[in-house]
């Protein structure tokens, strides 16, 4: 389908090279039954959210939630054997195929790989996506990353959630104040100071997750020397062992969200 966590009702322990069409035009109208809630996953490159959060997104889709993935760039610079234009077209096809397996709608943002700007205009763009999609939860990158696109995306999303809620910030769509929380995905490139806080059991979703992420050629090891599939498959075992859930994916949240106020010990 073309076109995303505070507590969740999850099984929780606790084209880029040219102007894109209007956000509305990229969103499918195929959803006929009102979903329980909408989850918006925002990745710097096509494949980022599918690899890190895809199994959880599959689980939530099974539970009736609407899933939307915003691809900030296609990651079109990631293949030294192909031009950005050719590889970008390939990544776009792969993203649509992978997200179809997940059951997600896809939005392609108008930014270039390695060049996501950390400015007001991109914050307003993402804020308007949030206003259009009306998510209850947003998933994105942890802000401490070796990759500037990941770090910039995280900072942009944090500000955009606020901007989307303010009536005084004018975009094409009215304010949306329904975001209950922002969750940060467990990405090997964003490991600095990342501390898993939320664990979601995904044992039953792993086969579908593998089917989805292997739609991307780079995941199979034919482009990058990094073994993406092996890493994230093994990581789900590690997170599952820690959480007692068999297979699991983990998320961090902002430190202020970890505060608990009690009248007495439970």
CSV table of N, CA and C in Angstrom, one decimal, residues 1-78:
chain,number,residue,atom,x,y,z
A,1,UNK,N,0.9,-1.2,0.0
A,1,UNK,CA,0.0,0.0,0.0
A,1,UNK,C,0.9,1.2,0.0
A,2,UNK,N,0.5,2.2,-0.7
A,2,UNK,CA,1.3,3.5,-0.8
A,2,UNK,C,0.7,4.5,0.1
A,3,UNK,N,1.4,5.3,0.1
A,3,UNK,CA,1.1,6.5,0.6
A,3,UNK,C,2.1,7.5,0.1
A,4,UNK,N,2.7,4.3,12.5
A,4,UNK,CA,3.9,4.5,11.9
A,4,UNK,C,3.5,4.1,12.7
A,5,UNK,N,6.8,4.9,21.8
A,5,UNK,CA,5.5,4.4,21.6
A,5,UNK,C,5.0,5.0,22.9
A,6,UNK,N,5.6,6.3,27.1
A,6,UNK,CA,4.1,6.1,27.3
A,6,UNK,C,3.7,4.7,27.0
A,7,UNK,N,2.8,4.1,27.7
A,7,UNK,CA,2.5,2.7,27.5
A,7,UNK,C,1.7,2.5,26.3
A,8,UNK,N,1.8,1.3,25.7
A,8,UNK,CA,1.0,0.9,24.5
A,8,UNK,C,0.2,-0.3,24.8
A,9,UNK,N,-0.8,-0.5,24.1
A,9,UNK,CA,-1.5,-1.8,24.2
A,9,UNK,C,-0.8,-2.8,23.3
A,10,UNK,N,0.5,-3.0,23.6
A,10,UNK,CA,1.3,-4.0,22.9
A,10,UNK,C,1.6,-5.1,23.8
A,11,UNK,N,2.2,-6.2,23.3
A,11,UNK,CA,2.7,-7.2,24.2
A,11,UNK,C,4.0,-6.7,24.7
A,12,UNK,N,4.0,-5.8,25.7
A,12,UNK,CA,5.2,-5.0,26.1
A,12,UNK,C,5.5,-5.5,27.5
A,13,UNK,N,6.8,-5.8,27.7
A,13,UNK,CA,7.3,-6.0,29.0
A,13,UNK,C,7.4,-4.6,29.6
A,14,UNK,N,6.6,-4.3,30.5
A,14,UNK,CA,6.1,-3.2,31.2
A,14,UNK,C,4.8,-3.0,30.4
A,15,UNK,N,9.3,10.5,-5.4
A,15,UNK,CA,10.6,10.1,-5.3
A,15,UNK,C,11.5,11.2,-4.8
A,16,UNK,N,12.5,10.7,-4.0
A,16,UNK,CA,13.4,11.6,-3.3
A,16,UNK,C,14.1,12.6,-4.1
A,17,UNK,N,14.5,12.2,-5.3
A,17,UNK,CA,15.4,13.1,-6.2
A,17,UNK,C,14.6,14.2,-6.9
A,18,UNK,N,13.3,14.2,-6.6
A,18,UNK,CA,12.5,15.3,-7.2
A,18,UNK,C,11.4,15.6,-6.2
A,19,UNK,N,10.6,16.6,-6.5
A,19,UNK,CA,9.5,17.0,-5.6
A,19,UNK,C,8.5,15.9,-5.5
A,20,UNK,N,8.1,15.7,-4.2
A,20,UNK,CA,7.1,14.6,-4.0
A,20,UNK,C,5.7,15.2,-4.1
A,21,UNK,N,4.6,14.4,-4.4
A,21,UNK,CA,3.3,14.9,-4.4
A,21,UNK,C,2.8,15.2,-3.0
A,22,UNK,N,1.6,15.8,-2.9
A,22,UNK,CA,1.1,16.2,-1.6
A,22,UNK,C,1.0,14.9,-0.7
A,23,UNK,N,1.2,15.1,0.6
A,23,UNK,CA,1.1,14.0,1.5
A,23,UNK,C,-0.2,13.2,1.4
A,24,UNK,N,-1.3,13.9,1.3
A,24,UNK,CA,-2.6,13.3,1.1
A,24,UNK,C,-2.6,12.3,0.0
A,25,UNK,N,-2.0,12.7,-1.1
A,25,UNK,CA,-2.1,11.9,-2.3
A,25,UNK,C,-1.3,10.6,-2.2
A,26,UNK,N,-0.3,10.6,-1.3
A,26,UNK,CA,0.5,9.4,-1.1
A,26,UNK,C,-0.2,8.4,-0.1
A,27,UNK,N,-1.2,8.8,0.6
A,27,UNK,CA,-1.9,7.9,1.6
A,27,UNK,C,-3.0,7.1,0.9
A,28,UNK,N,-3.0,5.8,1.3
A,28,UNK,CA,-4.1,5.0,0.7
A,28,UNK,C,-5.4,5.2,1.3
A,29,UNK,N,-6.4,4.9,0.6
A,29,UNK,CA,-7.8,5.0,1.1
A,29,UNK,C,-8.4,3.6,1.4
A,30,UNK,N,-7.5,2.6,1.4
A,30,UNK,CA,-7.9,1.2,1.5
A,30,UNK,C,-8.4,0.8,2.9
A,31,UNK,N,-8.0,1.6,3.9
A,31,UNK,CA,-8.5,1.2,5.2
A,31,UNK,C,-10.0,1.6,5.4
A,32,UNK,N,-10.8,0.5,5.5
A,32,UNK,CA,-12.2,0.7,5.6
A,32,UNK,C,-12.7,0.6,7.0
A,33,UNK,N,-12.0,-0.1,7.8
A,33,UNK,CA,-12.4,-0.3,9.2
A,33,UNK,C,-11.6,0.6,10.1
A,34,UNK,N,-12.3,1.4,11.0
A,34,UNK,CA,-11.6,2.3,11.9
A,34,UNK,C,-10.6,1.6,12.7
A,35,UNK,N,-9.3,1.9,12.6
A,35,UNK,CA,-8.2,1.2,13.4
A,35,UNK,C,-8.3,1.6,14.8
A,36,UNK,N,-7.7,0.7,15.6
A,36,UNK,CA,-7.6,1.0,17.1
A,36,UNK,C,-6.8,2.3,17.3
A,37,UNK,N,-5.7,2.4,16.6
A,37,UNK,CA,-4.9,3.6,16.7
A,37,UNK,C,-3.9,3.6,15.5
A,38,UNK,N,-3.3,4.8,15.3
A,38,UNK,CA,-2.3,4.9,14.2
A,38,UNK,C,-0.9,5.0,14.8
A,39,UNK,N,0.0,4.3,14.2
A,39,UNK,CA,1.4,4.4,14.6
A,39,UNK,C,2.2,4.9,13.4
A,40,UNK,N,3.0,5.9,13.6
A,40,UNK,CA,3.8,6.6,12.5
A,40,UNK,C,5.3,6.3,12.8
A,41,UNK,N,5.9,5.6,11.9
A,41,UNK,CA,7.4,5.3,12.0
A,41,UNK,C,8.1,6.2,11.0
A,42,UNK,N,9.1,6.9,11.5
A,42,UNK,CA,9.8,7.9,10.7
A,42,UNK,C,11.3,7.5,10.6
A,43,UNK,N,11.7,7.0,9.5
A,43,UNK,CA,13.1,6.6,9.3
A,43,UNK,C,13.9,7.5,8.4
A,44,UNK,N,15.2,7.7,8.6
A,44,UNK,CA,16.0,8.5,7.8
A,44,UNK,C,16.2,8.0,6.4
A,45,UNK,N,16.2,6.6,6.3
A,45,UNK,CA,16.4,6.0,5.0
A,45,UNK,C,15.4,4.8,4.9
A,46,UNK,N,15.0,4.5,3.7
A,46,UNK,CA,14.1,3.4,3.4
A,46,UNK,C,14.8,2.1,3.9
A,47,UNK,N,14.2,1.4,4.8
A,47,UNK,CA,14.7,0.2,5.4
A,47,UNK,C,15.0,0.4,6.9
A,48,UNK,N,15.3,1.6,7.3
A,48,UNK,CA,15.6,1.8,8.7
A,48,UNK,C,14.5,1.4,9.7
A,49,UNK,N,13.3,1.8,9.5
A,49,UNK,CA,12.2,1.4,10.4
A,49,UNK,C,11.8,0.0,10.2
A,50,UNK,N,11.9,-0.5,9.0
A,50,UNK,CA,11.5,-1.9,8.8
A,50,UNK,C,12.4,-2.8,9.5
A,51,UNK,N,13.7,-2.6,9.5
A,51,UNK,CA,14.7,-3.4,10.2
A,51,UNK,C,14.5,-3.3,11.7
A,52,UNK,N,14.4,-2.1,12.2
A,52,UNK,CA,14.5,-2.0,13.7
A,52,UNK,C,13.1,-2.2,14.3
A,53,UNK,N,12.1,-1.7,13.7
A,53,UNK,CA,10.7,-1.8,14.4
A,53,UNK,C,9.7,-2.6,13.6
A,54,UNK,N,10.1,-3.2,12.5
A,54,UNK,CA,9.2,-3.8,11.6
A,54,UNK,C,8.4,-4.9,12.2
A,55,UNK,N,9.1,-5.8,13.1
A,55,UNK,CA,8.3,-6.9,13.7
A,55,UNK,C,7.2,-6.4,14.6
A,56,UNK,N,7.5,-5.3,15.4
A,56,UNK,CA,6.5,-4.7,16.2
A,56,UNK,C,5.4,-4.1,15.4
A,57,UNK,N,5.7,-3.4,14.3
A,57,UNK,CA,4.7,-2.9,13.4
A,57,UNK,C,3.8,-3.9,12.9
A,58,UNK,N,4.4,-5.1,12.5
A,58,UNK,CA,3.6,-6.2,12.0
A,58,UNK,C,2.6,-6.6,13.1
A,59,UNK,N,3.1,-6.7,14.3
A,59,UNK,CA,2.3,-7.2,15.5
A,59,UNK,C,1.1,-6.2,15.7
A,60,UNK,N,1.4,-4.9,15.6
A,60,UNK,CA,0.3,-3.9,15.8
A,60,UNK,C,-0.7,-3.9,14.7
A,61,UNK,N,-0.2,-4.2,13.5
A,61,UNK,CA,-1.1,-4.3,12.3
A,61,UNK,C,-2.1,-5.4,12.5
A,62,UNK,N,-1.5,-6.6,13.0
A,62,UNK,CA,-2.4,-7.7,13.3
A,62,UNK,C,-3.5,-7.4,14.3
A,63,UNK,N,-3.1,-6.5,15.3
A,63,UNK,CA,-4.1,-6.1,16.3
A,63,UNK,C,-5.1,-5.1,15.8
A,64,UNK,N,-5.0,-4.7,14.6
A,64,UNK,CA,-5.9,-3.8,14.0
A,64,UNK,C,-5.5,-2.3,13.9
A,65,UNK,N,-4.2,-2.0,14.2
A,65,UNK,CA,-3.8,-0.7,14.2
A,65,UNK,C,-3.4,-0.3,12.7
A,66,UNK,N,-3.5,1.0,12.4
A,66,UNK,CA,-3.0,1.5,11.2
A,66,UNK,C,-1.5,1.8,11.3
A,67,UNK,N,-0.7,1.4,10.3
A,67,UNK,CA,0.7,1.7,10.3
A,67,UNK,C,1.1,2.5,9.1
A,68,UNK,N,1.8,3.6,9.4
A,68,UNK,CA,2.3,4.5,8.3
A,68,UNK,C,3.8,4.6,8.5
A,69,UNK,N,4.6,4.5,7.5
A,69,UNK,CA,6.0,4.7,7.5
A,69,UNK,C,6.4,5.9,6.6
A,70,UNK,N,7.0,6.9,7.2
A,70,UNK,CA,7.6,8.0,6.5
A,70,UNK,C,9.0,7.8,6.2
A,71,UNK,N,9.4,7.7,5.0
A,71,UNK,CA,10.8,7.5,4.6
A,71,UNK,C,11.4,8.9,4.2
A,72,UNK,N,12.2,9.4,5.1
A,72,UNK,CA,12.8,10.8,4.9
A,72,UNK,C,13.6,10.8,3.7
A,73,UNK,N,14.4,9.8,3.4
A,73,UNK,CA,15.1,9.7,2.1
A,73,UNK,C,15.0,8.2,1.7
A,74,UNK,N,15.3,7.9,0.4
A,74,UNK,CA,15.4,6.6,0.0
A,74,UNK,C,16.7,5.9,0.3
A,75,UNK,N,17.7,6.6,0.8
A,75,UNK,CA,19.0,6.0,1.0
A,75,UNK,C,19.6,5.7,-0.4
A,76,UNK,N,19.4,6.6,-1.3
A,76,UNK,CA,19.8,6.3,-2.7
A,76,UNK,C,21.3,6.4,-2.9
A,77,UNK,N,22.0,6.9,-1.9
A,77,UNK,CA,23.5,6.9,-2.1
A,77,UNK,C,24.2,5.7,-1.6
A,78,UNK,N,23.5,4.7,-1.2
A,78,UNK,CA,24.1,3.5,-0.6
A,78,UNK,C,24.6,2.4,-1.4
